[in-house]
PDB file of C-alpha atoms in Angstrom:
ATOM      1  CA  UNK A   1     -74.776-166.219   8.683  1.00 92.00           C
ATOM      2  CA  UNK A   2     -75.631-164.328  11.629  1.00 91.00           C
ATOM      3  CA  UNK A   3     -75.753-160.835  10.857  1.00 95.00           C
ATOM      4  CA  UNK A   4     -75.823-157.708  12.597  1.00 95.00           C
ATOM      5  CA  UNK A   5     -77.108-154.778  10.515  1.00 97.00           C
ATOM      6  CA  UNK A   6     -76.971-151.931  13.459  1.00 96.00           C
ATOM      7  CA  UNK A   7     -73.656-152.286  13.266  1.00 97.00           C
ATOM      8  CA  UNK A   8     -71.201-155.364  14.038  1.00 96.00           C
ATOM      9  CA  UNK A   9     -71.782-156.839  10.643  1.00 96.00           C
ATOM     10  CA  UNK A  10     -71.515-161.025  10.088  1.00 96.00           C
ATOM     11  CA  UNK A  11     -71.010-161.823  13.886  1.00 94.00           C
ATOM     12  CA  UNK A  12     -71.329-165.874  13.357  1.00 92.00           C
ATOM     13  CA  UNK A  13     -71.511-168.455  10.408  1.00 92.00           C
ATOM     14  CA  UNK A  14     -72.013-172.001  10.220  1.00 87.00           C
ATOM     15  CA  UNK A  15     -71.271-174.404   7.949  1.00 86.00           C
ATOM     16  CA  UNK A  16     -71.621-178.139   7.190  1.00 84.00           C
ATOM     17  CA  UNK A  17     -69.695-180.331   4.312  1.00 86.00           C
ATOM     18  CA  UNK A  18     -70.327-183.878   3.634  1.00 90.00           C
ATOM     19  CA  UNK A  19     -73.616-184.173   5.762  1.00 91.00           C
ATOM     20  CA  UNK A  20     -77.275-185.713   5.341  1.00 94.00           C
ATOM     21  CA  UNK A  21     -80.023-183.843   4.031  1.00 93.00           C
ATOM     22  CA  UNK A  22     -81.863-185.426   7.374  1.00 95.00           C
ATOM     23  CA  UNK A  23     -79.434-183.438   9.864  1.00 94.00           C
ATOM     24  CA  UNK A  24     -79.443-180.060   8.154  1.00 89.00           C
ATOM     25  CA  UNK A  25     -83.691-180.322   7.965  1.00 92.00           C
ATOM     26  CA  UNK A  26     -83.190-181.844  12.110  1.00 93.00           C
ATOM     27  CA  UNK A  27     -80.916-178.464  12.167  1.00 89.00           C
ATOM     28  CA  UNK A  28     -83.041-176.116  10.557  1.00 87.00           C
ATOM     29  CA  UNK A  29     -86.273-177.485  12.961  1.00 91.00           C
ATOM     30  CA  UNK A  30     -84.672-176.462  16.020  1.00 90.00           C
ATOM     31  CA  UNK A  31     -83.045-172.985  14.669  1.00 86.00           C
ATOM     32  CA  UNK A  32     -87.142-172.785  14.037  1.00 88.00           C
ATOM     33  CA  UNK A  33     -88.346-173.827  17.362  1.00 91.00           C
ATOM     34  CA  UNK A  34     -86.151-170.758  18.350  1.00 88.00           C
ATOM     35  CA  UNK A  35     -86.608-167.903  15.647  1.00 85.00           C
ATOM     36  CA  UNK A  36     -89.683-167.373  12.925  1.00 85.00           C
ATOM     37  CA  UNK A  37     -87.315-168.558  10.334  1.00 85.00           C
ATOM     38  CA  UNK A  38     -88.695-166.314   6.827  1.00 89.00           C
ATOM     39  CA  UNK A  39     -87.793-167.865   3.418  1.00 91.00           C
ATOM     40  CA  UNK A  40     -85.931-165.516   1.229  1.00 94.00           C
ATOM     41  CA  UNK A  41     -84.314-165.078  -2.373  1.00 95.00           C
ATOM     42  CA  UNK A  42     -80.534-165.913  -2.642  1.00 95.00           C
ATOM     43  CA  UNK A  43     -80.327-162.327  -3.185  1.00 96.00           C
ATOM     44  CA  UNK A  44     -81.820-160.831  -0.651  1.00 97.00           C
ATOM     45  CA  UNK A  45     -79.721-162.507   1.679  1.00 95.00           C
ATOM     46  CA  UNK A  46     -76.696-161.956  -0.248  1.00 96.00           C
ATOM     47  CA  UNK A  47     -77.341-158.163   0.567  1.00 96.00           C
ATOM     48  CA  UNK A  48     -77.754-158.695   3.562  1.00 97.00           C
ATOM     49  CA  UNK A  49     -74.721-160.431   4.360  1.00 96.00           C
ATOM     50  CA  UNK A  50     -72.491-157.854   2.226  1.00 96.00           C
ATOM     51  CA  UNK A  51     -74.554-154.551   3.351  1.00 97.00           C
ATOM     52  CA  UNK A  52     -73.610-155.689   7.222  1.00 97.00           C
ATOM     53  CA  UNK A  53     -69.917-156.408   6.096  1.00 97.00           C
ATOM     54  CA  UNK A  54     -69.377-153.091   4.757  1.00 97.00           C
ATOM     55  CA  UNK A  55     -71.576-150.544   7.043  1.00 98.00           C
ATOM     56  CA  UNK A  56     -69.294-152.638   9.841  1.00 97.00           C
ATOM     57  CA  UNK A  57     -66.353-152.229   7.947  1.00 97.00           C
ATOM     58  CA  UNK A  58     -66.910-147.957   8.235  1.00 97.00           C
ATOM     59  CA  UNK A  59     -66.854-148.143  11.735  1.00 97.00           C
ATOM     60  CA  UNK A  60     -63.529-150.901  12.094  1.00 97.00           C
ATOM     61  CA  UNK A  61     -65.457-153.769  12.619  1.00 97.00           C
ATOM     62  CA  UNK A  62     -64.484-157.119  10.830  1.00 96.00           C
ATOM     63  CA  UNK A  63     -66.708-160.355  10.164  1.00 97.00           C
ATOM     64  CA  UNK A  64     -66.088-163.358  12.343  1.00 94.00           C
ATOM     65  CA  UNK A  65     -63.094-165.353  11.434  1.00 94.00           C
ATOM     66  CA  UNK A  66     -64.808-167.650   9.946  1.00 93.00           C
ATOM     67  CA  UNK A  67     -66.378-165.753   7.549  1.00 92.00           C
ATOM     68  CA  UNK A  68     -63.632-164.313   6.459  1.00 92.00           C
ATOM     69  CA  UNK A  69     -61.814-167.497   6.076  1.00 92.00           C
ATOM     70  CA  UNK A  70     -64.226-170.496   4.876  1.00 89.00           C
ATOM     71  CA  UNK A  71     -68.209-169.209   4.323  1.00 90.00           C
ATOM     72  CA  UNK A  72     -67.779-165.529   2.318  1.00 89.00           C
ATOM     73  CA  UNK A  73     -66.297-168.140  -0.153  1.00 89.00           C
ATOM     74  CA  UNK A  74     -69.563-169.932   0.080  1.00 90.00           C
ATOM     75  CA  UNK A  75     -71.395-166.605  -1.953  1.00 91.00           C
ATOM     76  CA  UNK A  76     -71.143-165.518  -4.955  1.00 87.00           C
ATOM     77  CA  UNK A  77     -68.630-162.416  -5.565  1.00 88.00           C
ATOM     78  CA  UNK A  78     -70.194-159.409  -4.809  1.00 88.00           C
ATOM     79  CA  UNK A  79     -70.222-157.684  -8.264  1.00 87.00           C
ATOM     80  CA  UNK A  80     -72.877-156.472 -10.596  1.00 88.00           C
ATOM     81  CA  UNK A  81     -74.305-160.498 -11.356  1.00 91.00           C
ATOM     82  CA  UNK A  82     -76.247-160.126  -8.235  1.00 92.00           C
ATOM     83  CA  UNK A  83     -79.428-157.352  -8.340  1.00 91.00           C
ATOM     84  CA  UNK A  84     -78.656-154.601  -6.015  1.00 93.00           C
ATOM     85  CA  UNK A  85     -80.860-154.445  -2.749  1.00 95.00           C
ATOM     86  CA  UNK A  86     -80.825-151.508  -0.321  1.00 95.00           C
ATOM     87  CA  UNK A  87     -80.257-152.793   3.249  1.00 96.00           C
ATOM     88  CA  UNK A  88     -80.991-150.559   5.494  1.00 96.00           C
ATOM     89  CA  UNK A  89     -78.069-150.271   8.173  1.00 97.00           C
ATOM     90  CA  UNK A  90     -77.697-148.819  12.109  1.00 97.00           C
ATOM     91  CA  UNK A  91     -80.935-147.409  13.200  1.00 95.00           C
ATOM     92  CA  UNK A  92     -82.039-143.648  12.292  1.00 91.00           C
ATOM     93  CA  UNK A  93     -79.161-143.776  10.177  1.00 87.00           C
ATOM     94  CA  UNK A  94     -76.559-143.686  12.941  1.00 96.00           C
ATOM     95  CA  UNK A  95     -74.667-147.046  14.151  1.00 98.00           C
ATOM     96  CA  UNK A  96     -76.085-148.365  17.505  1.00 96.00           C
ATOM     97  CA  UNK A  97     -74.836-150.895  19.819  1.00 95.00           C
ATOM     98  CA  UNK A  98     -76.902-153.467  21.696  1.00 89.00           C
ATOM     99  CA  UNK A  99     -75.704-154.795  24.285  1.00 83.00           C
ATOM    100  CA  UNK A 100     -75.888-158.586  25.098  1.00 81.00           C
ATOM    101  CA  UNK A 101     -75.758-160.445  27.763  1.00 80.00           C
ATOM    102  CA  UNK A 102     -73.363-163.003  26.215  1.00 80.00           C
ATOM    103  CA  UNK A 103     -70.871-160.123  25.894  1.00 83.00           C
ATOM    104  CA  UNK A 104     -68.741-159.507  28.298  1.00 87.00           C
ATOM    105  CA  UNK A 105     -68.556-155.320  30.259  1.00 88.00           C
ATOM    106  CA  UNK A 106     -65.101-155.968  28.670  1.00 92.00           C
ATOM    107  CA  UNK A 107     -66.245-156.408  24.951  1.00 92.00           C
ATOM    108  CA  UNK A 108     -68.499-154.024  25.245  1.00 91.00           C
ATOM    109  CA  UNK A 109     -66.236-151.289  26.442  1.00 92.00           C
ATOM    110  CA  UNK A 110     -64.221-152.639  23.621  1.00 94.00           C
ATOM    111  CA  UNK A 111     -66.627-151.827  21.087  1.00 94.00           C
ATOM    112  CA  UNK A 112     -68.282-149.023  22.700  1.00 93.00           C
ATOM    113  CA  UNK A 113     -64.672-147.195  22.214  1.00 95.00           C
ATOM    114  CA  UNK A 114     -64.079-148.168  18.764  1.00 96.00           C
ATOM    115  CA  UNK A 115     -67.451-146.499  18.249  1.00 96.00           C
ATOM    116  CA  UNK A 116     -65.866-143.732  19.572  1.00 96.00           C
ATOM    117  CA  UNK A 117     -62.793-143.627  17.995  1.00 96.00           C
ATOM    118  CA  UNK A 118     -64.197-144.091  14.820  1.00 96.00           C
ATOM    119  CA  UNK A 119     -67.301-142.430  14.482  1.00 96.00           C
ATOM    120  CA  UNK A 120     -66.764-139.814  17.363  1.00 94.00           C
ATOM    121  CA  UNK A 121     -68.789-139.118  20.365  1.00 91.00           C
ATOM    122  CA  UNK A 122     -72.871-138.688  19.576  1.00 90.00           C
ATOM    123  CA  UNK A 123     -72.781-140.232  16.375  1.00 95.00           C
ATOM    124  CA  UNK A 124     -73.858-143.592  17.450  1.00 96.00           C
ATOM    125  CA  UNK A 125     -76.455-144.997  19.414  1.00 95.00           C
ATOM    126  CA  UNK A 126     -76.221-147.228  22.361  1.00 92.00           C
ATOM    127  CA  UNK A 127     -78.666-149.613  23.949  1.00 88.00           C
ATOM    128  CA  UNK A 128     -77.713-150.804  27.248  1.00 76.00           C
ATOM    129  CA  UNK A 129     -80.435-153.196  28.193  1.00 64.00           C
ATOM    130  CA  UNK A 130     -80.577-156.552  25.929  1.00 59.00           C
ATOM    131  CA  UNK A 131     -84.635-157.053  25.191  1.00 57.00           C
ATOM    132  CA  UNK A 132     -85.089-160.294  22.634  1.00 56.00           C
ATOM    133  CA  UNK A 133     -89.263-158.664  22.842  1.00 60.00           C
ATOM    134  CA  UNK A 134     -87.521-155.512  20.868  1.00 55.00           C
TER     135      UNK A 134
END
């Protein structure tokens, strides 16, 4: 699950059925090679995923398609069985937009007008450059 808590929610999920231990630990390796991969409880990341859901959901954002139709049914229903944990969402309490540079000036726009729309003009933040250091 790759989630976006400023604002877009789950914007990627992976998945793999029927597949050797050896590949997902080969898998895992080179997501670490890439990212400081931190251990955490199942839920803490349960949270995570359904905190970034939601605050996207506020602003008309929905999960990536295959979220919505393969891993959410991966977790366990989010209900009172799982310990509530505050995830903080959008920064300084507003929703903010980074921009990437594997979006498009299309997609952007896109979103930066459904921020708009839906949580009018100066209630949202948007950063324009992309820095991986931030």
């Amino acid at each position: 699950y790759l989630v976006d808590l400023m604002l877009l929610g789950v914007k990627d999920t992976d998945y793999m059925f029927n597949r050797p231990f050896s590949e997902y630990k080969e898998r895992t390796a080179e997501f670490n090679e890439r990212f400081e991969l931190i251990p955490v409880s199942y839920q803490l990341a349960h949270n995570i995923i359904f905190s970034g859901v939601e605050f996207a959901d506020e602003y008309g954002f929905t999960p990536h398609k295959d979220f919505t139709s393969i891993t959410s049914f991966m977790l366990e229903e989010d209900d009172d069985k799982i310990e509530l944990i505050e995830v903080e969402c959008g920064y300084d309490g507003k929703p903010a937009f980074i921009s990437s540079p594997v979006q498009s000036k299309t997609e952007s726009n896109k979103i930066i007008t459904r921020l708009e729309k839906n949580a009018g003009p100066g209630n949202f933040i948007i950063f324009d450059e992309y820095d991986p250091e931030d």
